[in-house]
Short mmCIF file of C-alpha atoms in Angstrom, two decimals:
data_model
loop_
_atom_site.label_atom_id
_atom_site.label_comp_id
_atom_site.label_asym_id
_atom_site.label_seq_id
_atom_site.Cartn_x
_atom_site.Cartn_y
_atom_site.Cartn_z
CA UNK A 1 76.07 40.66 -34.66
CA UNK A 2 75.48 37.01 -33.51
CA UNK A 3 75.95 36.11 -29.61
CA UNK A 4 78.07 33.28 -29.13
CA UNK A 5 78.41 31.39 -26.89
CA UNK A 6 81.59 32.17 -24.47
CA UNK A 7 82.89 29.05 -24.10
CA UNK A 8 82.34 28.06 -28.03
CA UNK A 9 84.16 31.37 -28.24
CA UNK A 10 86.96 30.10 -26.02
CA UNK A 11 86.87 26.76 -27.74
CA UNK A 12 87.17 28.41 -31.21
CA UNK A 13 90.13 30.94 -30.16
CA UNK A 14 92.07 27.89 -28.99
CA UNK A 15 91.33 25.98 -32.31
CA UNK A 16 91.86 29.20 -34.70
CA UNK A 17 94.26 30.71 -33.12
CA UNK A 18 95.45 33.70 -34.97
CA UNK A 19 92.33 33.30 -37.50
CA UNK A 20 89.88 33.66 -34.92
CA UNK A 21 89.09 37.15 -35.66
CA UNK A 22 88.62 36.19 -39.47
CA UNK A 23 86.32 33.61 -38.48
CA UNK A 24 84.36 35.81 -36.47
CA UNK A 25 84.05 39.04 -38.98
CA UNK A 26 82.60 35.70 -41.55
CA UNK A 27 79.03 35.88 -39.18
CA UNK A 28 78.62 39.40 -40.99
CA UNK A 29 78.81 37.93 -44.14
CA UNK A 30 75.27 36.58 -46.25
CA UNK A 31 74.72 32.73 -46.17
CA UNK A 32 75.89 31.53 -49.47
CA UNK A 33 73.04 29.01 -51.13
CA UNK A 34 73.01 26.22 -53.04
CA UNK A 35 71.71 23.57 -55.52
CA UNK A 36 73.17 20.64 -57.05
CA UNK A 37 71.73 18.83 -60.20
CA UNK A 38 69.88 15.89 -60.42
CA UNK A 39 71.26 14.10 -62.97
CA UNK A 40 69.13 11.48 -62.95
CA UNK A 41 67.11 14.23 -65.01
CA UNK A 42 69.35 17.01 -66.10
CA UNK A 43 73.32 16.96 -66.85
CA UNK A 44 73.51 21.14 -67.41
CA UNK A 45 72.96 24.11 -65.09
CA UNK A 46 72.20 26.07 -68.74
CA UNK A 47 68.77 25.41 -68.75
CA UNK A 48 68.02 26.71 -65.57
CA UNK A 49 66.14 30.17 -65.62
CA UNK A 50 68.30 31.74 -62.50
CA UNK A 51 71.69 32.78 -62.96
CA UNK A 52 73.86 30.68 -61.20
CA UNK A 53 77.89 29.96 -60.14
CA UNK A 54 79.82 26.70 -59.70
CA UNK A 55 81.39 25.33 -56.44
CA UNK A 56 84.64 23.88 -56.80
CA UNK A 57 84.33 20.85 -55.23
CA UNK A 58 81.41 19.15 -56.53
CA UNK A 59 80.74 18.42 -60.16
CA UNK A 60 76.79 19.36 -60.00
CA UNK A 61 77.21 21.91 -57.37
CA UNK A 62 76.52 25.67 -57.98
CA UNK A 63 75.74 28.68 -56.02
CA UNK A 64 73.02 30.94 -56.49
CA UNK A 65 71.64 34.30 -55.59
CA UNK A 66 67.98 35.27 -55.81
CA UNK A 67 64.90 33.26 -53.74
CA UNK A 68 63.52 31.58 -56.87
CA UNK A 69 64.96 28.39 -57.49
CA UNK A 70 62.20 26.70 -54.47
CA UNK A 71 59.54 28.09 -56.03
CA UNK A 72 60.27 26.75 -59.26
CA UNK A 73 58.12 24.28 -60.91
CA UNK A 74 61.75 23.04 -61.98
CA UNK A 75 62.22 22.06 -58.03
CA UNK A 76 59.03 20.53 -57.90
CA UNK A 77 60.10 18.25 -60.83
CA UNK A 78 63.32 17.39 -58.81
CA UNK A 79 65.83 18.59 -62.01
CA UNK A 80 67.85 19.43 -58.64
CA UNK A 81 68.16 19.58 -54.82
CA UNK A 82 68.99 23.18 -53.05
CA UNK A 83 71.38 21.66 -50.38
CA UNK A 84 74.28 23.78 -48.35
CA UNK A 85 77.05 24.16 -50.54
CA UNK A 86 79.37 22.71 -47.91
CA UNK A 87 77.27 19.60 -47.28
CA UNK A 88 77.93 18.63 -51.06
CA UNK A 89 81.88 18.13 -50.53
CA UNK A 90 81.13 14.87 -48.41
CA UNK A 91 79.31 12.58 -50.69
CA UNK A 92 81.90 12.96 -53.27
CA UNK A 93 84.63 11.24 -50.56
CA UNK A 94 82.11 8.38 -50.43
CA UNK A 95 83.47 7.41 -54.12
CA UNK A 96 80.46 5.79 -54.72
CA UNK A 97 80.26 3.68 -57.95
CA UNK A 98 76.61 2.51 -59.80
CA UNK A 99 75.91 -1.31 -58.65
CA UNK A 100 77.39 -0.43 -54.93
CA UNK A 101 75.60 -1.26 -52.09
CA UNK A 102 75.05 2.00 -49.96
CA UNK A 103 74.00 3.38 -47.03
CA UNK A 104 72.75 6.60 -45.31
CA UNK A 105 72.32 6.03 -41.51
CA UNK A 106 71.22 9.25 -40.43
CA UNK A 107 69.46 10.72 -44.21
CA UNK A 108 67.07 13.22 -43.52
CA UNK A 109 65.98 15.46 -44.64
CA UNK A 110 67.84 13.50 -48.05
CA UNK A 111 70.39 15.96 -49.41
CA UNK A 112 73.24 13.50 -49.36
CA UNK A 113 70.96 10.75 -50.11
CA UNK A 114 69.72 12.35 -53.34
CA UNK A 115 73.27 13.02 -53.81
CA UNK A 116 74.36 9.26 -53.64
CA UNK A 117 71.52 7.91 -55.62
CA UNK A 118 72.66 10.35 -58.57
CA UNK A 119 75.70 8.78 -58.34
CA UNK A 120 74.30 4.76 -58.48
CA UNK A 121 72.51 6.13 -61.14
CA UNK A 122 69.77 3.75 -61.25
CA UNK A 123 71.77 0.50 -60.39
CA UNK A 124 72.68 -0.82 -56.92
CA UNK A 125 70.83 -0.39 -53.67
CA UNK A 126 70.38 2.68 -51.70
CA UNK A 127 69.41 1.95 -47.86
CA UNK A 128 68.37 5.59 -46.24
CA UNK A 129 67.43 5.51 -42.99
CA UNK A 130 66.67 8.18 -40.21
CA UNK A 131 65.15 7.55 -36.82
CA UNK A 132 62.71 10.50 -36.33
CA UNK A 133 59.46 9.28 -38.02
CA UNK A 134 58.59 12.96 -39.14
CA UNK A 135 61.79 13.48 -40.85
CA UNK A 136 61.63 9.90 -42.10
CA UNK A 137 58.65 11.80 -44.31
CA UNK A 138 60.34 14.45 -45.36
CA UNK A 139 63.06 12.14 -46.82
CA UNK A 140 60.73 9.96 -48.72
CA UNK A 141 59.34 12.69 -50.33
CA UNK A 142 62.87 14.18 -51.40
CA UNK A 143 63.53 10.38 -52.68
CA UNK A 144 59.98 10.87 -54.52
CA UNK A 145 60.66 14.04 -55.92
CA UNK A 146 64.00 13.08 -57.14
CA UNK A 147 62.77 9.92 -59.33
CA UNK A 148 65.14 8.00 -57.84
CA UNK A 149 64.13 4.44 -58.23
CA UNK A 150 66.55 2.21 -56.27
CA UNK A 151 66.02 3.87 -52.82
CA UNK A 152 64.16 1.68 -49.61
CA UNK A 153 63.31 4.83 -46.70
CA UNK A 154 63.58 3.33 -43.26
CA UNK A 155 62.86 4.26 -40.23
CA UNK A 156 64.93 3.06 -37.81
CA UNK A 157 67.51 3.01 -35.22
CA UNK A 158 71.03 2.39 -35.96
CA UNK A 159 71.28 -0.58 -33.92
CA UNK A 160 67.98 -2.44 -36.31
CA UNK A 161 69.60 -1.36 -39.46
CA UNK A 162 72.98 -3.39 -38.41
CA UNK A 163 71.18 -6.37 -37.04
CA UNK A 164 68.95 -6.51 -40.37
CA UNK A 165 71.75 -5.28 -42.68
CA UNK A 166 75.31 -7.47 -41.34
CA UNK A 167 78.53 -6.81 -42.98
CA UNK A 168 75.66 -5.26 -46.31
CA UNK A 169 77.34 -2.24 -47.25
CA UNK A 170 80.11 -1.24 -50.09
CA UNK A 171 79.63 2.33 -48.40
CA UNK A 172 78.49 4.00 -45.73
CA UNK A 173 77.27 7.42 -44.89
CA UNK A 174 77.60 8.79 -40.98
CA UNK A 175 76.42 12.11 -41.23
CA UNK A 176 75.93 12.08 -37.47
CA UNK A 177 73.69 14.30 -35.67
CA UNK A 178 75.99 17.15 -33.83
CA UNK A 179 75.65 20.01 -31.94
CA UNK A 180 76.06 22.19 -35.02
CA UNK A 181 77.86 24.88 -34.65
CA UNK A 182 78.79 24.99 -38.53
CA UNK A 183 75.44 26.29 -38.54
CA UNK A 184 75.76 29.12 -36.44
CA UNK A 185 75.55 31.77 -39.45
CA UNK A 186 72.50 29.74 -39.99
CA UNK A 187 70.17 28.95 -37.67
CA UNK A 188 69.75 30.69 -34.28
CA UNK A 189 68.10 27.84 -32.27
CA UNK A 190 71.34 26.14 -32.58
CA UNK A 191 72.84 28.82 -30.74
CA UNK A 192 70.52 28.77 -27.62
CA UNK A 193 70.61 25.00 -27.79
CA UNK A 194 74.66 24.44 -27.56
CA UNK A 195 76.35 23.71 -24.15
CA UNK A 196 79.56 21.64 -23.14
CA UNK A 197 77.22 18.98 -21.93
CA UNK A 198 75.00 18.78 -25.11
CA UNK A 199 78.77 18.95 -27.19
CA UNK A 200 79.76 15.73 -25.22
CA UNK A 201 76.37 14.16 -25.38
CA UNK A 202 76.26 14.33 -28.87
CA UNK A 203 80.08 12.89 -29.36
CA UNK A 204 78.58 9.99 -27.30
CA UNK A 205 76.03 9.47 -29.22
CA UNK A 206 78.03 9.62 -31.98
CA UNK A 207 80.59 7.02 -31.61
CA UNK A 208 77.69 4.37 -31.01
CA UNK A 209 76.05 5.75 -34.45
CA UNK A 210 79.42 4.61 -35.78
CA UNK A 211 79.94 1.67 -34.53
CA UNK A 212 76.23 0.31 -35.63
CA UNK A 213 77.91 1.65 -38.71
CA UNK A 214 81.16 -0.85 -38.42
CA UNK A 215 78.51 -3.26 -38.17
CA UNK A 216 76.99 -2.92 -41.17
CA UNK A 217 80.14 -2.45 -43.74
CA UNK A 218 81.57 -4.96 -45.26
CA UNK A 219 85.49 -5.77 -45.96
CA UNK A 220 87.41 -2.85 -47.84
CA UNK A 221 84.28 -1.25 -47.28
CA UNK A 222 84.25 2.82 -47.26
CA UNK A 223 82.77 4.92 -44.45
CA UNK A 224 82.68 8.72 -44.80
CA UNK A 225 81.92 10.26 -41.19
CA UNK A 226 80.94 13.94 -41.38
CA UNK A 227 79.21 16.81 -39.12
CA UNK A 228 78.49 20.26 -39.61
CA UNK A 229 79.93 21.24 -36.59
CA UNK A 230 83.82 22.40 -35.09
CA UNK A 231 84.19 20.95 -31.89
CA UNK A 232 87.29 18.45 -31.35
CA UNK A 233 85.10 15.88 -29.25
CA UNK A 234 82.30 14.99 -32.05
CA UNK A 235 85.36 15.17 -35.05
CA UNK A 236 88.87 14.43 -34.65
CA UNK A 237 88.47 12.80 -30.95
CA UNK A 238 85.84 11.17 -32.11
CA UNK A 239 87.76 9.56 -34.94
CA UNK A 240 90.23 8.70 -32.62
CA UNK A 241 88.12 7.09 -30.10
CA UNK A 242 86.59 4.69 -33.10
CA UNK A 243 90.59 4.20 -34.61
CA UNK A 244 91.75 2.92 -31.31
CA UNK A 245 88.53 0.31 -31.15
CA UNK A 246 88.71 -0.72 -34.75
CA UNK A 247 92.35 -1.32 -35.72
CA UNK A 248 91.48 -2.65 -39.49
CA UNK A 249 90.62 1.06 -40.01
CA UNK A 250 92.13 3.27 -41.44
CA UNK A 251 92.06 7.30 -43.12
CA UNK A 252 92.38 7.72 -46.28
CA UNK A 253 93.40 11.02 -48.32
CA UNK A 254 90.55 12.88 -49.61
CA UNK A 255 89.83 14.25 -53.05
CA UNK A 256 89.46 17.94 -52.04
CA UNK A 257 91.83 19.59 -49.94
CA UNK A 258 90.39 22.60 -47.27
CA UNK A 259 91.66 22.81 -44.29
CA UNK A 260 93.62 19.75 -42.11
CA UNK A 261 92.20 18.25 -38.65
CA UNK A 262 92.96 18.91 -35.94
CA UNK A 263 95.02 16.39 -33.44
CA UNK A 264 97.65 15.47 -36.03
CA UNK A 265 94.84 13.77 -38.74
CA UNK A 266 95.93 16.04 -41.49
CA UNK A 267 93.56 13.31 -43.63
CA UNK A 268 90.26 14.32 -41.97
CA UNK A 269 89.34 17.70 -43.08
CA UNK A 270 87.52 21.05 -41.64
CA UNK A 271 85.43 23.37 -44.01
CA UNK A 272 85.35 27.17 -42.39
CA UNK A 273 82.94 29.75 -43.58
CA UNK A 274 85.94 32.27 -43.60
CA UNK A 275 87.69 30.09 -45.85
CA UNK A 276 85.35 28.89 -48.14
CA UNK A 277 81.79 30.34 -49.59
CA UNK A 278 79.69 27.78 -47.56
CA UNK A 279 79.30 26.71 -43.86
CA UNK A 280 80.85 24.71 -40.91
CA UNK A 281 81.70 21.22 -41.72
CA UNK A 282 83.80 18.12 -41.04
CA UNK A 283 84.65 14.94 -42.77
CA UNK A 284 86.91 11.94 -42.39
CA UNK A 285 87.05 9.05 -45.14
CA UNK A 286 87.84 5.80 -42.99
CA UNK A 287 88.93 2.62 -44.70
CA UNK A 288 88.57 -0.73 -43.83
CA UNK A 289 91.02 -3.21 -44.54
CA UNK A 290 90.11 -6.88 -46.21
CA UNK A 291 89.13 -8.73 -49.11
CA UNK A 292 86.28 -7.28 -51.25
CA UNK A 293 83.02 -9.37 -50.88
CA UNK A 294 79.86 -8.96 -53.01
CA UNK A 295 76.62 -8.28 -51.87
CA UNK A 296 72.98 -9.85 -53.52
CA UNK A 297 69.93 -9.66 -51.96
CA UNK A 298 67.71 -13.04 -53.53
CA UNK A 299 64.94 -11.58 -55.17
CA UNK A 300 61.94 -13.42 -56.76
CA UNK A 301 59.04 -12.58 -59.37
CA UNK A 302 55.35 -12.55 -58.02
CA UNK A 303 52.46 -13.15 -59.93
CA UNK A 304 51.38 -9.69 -61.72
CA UNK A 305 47.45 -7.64 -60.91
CA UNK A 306 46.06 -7.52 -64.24
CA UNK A 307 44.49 -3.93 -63.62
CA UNK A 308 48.54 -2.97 -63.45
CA UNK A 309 49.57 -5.09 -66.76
CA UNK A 310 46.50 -3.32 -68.80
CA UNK A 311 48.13 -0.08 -67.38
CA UNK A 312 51.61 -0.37 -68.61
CA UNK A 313 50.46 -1.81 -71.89
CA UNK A 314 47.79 1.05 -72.65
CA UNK A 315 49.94 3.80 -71.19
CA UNK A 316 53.62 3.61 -71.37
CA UNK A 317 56.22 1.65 -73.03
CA UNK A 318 57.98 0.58 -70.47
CA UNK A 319 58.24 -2.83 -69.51
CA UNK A 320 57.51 -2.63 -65.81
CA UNK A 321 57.16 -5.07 -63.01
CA UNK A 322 56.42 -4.81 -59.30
CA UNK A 323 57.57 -6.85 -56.43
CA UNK A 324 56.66 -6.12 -53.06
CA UNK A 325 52.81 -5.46 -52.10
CA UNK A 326 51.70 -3.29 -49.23
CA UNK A 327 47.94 -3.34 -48.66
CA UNK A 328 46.98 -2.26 -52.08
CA UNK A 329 49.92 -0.67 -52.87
CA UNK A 330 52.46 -2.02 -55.65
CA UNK A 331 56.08 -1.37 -55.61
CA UNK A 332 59.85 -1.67 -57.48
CA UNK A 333 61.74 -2.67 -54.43
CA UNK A 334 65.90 -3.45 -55.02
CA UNK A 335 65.35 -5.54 -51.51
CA UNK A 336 62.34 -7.43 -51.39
CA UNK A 337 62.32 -8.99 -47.69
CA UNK A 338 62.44 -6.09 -45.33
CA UNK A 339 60.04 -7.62 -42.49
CA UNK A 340 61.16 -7.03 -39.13
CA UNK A 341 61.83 -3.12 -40.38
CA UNK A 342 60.26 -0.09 -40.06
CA UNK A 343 59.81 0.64 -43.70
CA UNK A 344 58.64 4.41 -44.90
CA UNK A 345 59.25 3.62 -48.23
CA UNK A 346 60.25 0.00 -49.30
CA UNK A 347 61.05 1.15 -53.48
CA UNK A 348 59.59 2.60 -56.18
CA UNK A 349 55.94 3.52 -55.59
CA UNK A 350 54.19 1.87 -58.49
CA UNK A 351 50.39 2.81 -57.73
CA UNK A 352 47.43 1.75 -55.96
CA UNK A 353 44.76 -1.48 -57.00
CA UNK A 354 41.24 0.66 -56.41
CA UNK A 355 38.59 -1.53 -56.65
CA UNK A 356 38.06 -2.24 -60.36
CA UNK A 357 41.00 0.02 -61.70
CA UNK A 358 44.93 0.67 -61.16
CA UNK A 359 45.97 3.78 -59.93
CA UNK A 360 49.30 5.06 -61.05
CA UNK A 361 51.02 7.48 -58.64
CA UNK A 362 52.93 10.50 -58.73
CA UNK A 363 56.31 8.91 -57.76
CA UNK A 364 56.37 6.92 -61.10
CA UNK A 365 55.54 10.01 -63.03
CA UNK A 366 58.85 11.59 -61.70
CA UNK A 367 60.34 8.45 -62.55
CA UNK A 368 59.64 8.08 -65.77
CA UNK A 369 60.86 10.01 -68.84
CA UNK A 370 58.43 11.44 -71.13
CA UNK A 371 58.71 9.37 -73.79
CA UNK A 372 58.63 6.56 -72.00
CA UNK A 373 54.46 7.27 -71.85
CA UNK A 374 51.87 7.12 -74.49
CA UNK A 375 50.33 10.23 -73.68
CA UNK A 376 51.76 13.80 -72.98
CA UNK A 377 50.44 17.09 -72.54
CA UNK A 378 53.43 19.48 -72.85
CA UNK A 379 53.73 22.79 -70.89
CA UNK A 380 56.04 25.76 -70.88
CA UNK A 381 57.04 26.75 -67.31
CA UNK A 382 55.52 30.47 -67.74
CA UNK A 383 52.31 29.32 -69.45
CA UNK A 384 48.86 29.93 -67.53
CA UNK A 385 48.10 26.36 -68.04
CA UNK A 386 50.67 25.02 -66.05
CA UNK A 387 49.48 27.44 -63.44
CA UNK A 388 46.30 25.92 -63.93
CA UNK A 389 47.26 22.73 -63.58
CA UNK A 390 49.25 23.54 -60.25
CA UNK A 391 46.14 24.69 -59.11
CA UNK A 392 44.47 21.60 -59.95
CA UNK A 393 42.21 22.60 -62.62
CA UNK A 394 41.33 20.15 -65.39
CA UNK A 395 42.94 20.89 -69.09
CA UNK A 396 41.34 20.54 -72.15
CA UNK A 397 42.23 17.64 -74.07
CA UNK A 398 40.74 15.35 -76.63
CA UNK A 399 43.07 12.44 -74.63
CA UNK A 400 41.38 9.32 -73.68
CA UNK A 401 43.36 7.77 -71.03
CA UNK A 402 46.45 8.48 -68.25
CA UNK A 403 49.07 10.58 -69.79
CA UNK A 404 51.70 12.74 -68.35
CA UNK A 405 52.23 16.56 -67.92
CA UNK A 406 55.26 17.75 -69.21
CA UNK A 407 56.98 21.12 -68.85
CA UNK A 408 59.56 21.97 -70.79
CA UNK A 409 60.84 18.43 -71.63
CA UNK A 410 60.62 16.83 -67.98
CA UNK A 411 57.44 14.88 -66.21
CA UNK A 412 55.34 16.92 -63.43
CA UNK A 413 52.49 15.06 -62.83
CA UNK A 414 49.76 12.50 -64.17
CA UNK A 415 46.33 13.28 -65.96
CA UNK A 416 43.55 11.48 -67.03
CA UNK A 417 41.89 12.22 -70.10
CA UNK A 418 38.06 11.13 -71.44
CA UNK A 419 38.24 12.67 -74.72
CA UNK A 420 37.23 15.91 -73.49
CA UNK A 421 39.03 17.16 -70.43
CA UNK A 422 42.05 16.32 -68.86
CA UNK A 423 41.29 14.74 -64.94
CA UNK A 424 44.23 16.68 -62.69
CA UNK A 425 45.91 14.00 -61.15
CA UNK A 426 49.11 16.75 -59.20
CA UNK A 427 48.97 15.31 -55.80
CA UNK A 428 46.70 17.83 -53.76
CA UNK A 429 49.45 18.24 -50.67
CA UNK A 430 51.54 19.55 -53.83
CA UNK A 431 49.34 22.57 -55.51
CA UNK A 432 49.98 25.81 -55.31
#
């Protein structure tokens, strides 16, 4: 059995009430996982190899049971994201629509943001940001993995994004750091780091997150505010305390129903793990009032590399451009000025100008469709070449030229061929 912490305990018997003791008996229950579909890549949980269940309130949601889904060359192809199956309810509150203008203040390590950039679906703008430069990694490579294509990574406080990004935003997600006590069931070092202090810090904290947030959004702009965590302070109070600064607020009903906040906000909602299969969570879907305003960032063409023109005419058949250097690095960007920001990723990663040659790179091999390259080399997922390839081991080929691996239908990585072998071109941080 778990050790609480007494006063949580206390806090939690006043909150529950009669359900206390159901809550409690849920920490002997198993953690219930999770994976939702990219469908940037995949629209049907039929092809996966792992037998799997849907959640109720999210359309590409489903539960599964055995370890093998992040192992699966299938993850590593981002055909989906294994993500709490709690976490998924708030993203679909956020409404989002493709061609919005979004935002993800506090993203890592990218679940939602994965989740919202299904959703744009290749139009619009995706801003994810999140302060801690190690976890700002982590995100970019879930944005990588995921093909997703209209995404800029930052790295950045709250208070840069709003002064770079005034009044930007169709919608906005706060999923604020908290002292996460949805996550009990979950993760022990929460446990031994939660104290009334730390509870109150991070509702603090919070509310400033938020108002950066205000900040950015612009008129009948959407924010969805969510934490996986119970406490009245960093949810409902917190709501309250942002309400009563910003009167042209206001809730709004959600789509799915679970269980009504506290403090008379029967709009904001509370996810328990002994009413639901998933963990602790908390969301409220604040409004703001106003005329609807659009949102363009200028953009301008800039004179092409050759090396990358010879590229995409010898080895797709695609008709790509880029628009914002880095060193020697070319990249898709939907917002081309971002100086002044601390930028992990600033778009699409096209490739790399070596020398005398481009180099394409991994992130537009997950981007791309296989058809939309010359050259394929396709795989089953049990064969011992893909295992070889994994591995990094050359393939036989009679290929001249980049191509693409493909396993049963969708991209994995890039290859080079000279007519003989096949150059492995799977990122090394990435082989098994």
């Amino acid at each position: 059995m778990i050790k609480l912490p007494e006063d949580f305990i206390a806090d939690m018997k006043t909150i529950l009430k009669d359900e206390y003791d159901e809550f409690l008996a849920s920490y002997d229950l198993p953690n219930y996982k999770g994976l939702r579909l990219n469908t940037l890549k995949i629209q049907d949980a039929s092809i996966l190899p792992f037998k799997t269940s849907k959640i109720p309130w999210c359309e590409t949601g489903y539960y599964y049971e055995e370890d093998g889904p992040g192992k699966h060359v299938y993850h590593d192809m981002g055909l989906y994201y294994i993500q709490e199956p709690s976490a998924m309810a708030v993203v679909e509150e956020l409404d989002v629509c493709p061609g919005e203008i979004c935002l993800d203040l506090c993203a890592a390590p990218g679940g939602k943001s994965t989740q919202i950039a299904a959703k744009l679906n290749g139009s619009g703008v995706l801003v994810s940001n999140e302060i801690i430069p190690s976890r700002a990694k982590i995100l970019s490579q879930n944005i990588e993995r995921m093909g997703i294509t209209n995404a800029v990574v930052t790295n950045e406080s709250p208070k840069n994004i709003a002064k770079f990004f005034p009044r930007k935003f169709d919608k906005i997600l706060v999923d604020a750091p908290c002292s996460g006590e949805g996550m009990f069931r979950k993760n022990e070092e929460a446990i031994n780091e939660w104290s009334e202090e730390n509870v109150q810090m991070c509702a603090d904290r919070q509310l400033e997150i938020l108002i950066e947030a205000e900040k950015c959004l612009k008129e009948n702009g959407r924010i969805v505010y969510s934490t996986c965590t119970f406490s009245i302070q960093e949810n409902e109070g917190l709501i309250k305390r942002f309400l009563d600064l910003y009167p042209s607020f206001h809730l709004i009903q959600p789509k799915h129903h679970f269980e009504n906040g506290l403090l008379g906000m029967d709009f904001a909602q509370r996810i328990y793990p002994h009413k639901v299969k998933g963990e602790g969570h908390f969301f409220a879907v604040l409004q703001r009032d106003g005329e609807e305003a659009e949102t363009t960032f200028k953009m301008k063409e800039i004179k092409q590399n050759t090396m990358f023109d010879n590229f995409i005419l010898e080895s797709t058949v695609v008709d790509l451009k880029y628009n914002v250097v880095f060193g020697d690095n070319l990249y898709l960007s939907p917002i081309q000025k971002l100086d002044g920001l601390r930028v992990e990723r600033p778009g699409l990663h096209l490739g790399e100008i070596k020398k005398n040659r481009f180099e394409p790179s991994h992130s537009l091999a997950l981007a791309l469709k296989p058809q939309d390259f010359k050259n394929k080399i396709e795989l089953k997922a049990d064969s011992k070449e893909l295992q070889a390839y994994l591995s990094g081991e050359t393939i036989e080929t009679d290929i001249v030229g980049w191509g693409v691996i493909v396993v049963d239908g969708h991209n994995l990585g890039l290859f080079k061929g000279d007519g003989r072998i096949a150059k492995n071109h799977y990122p090394k941080g990435l082989r098994k």
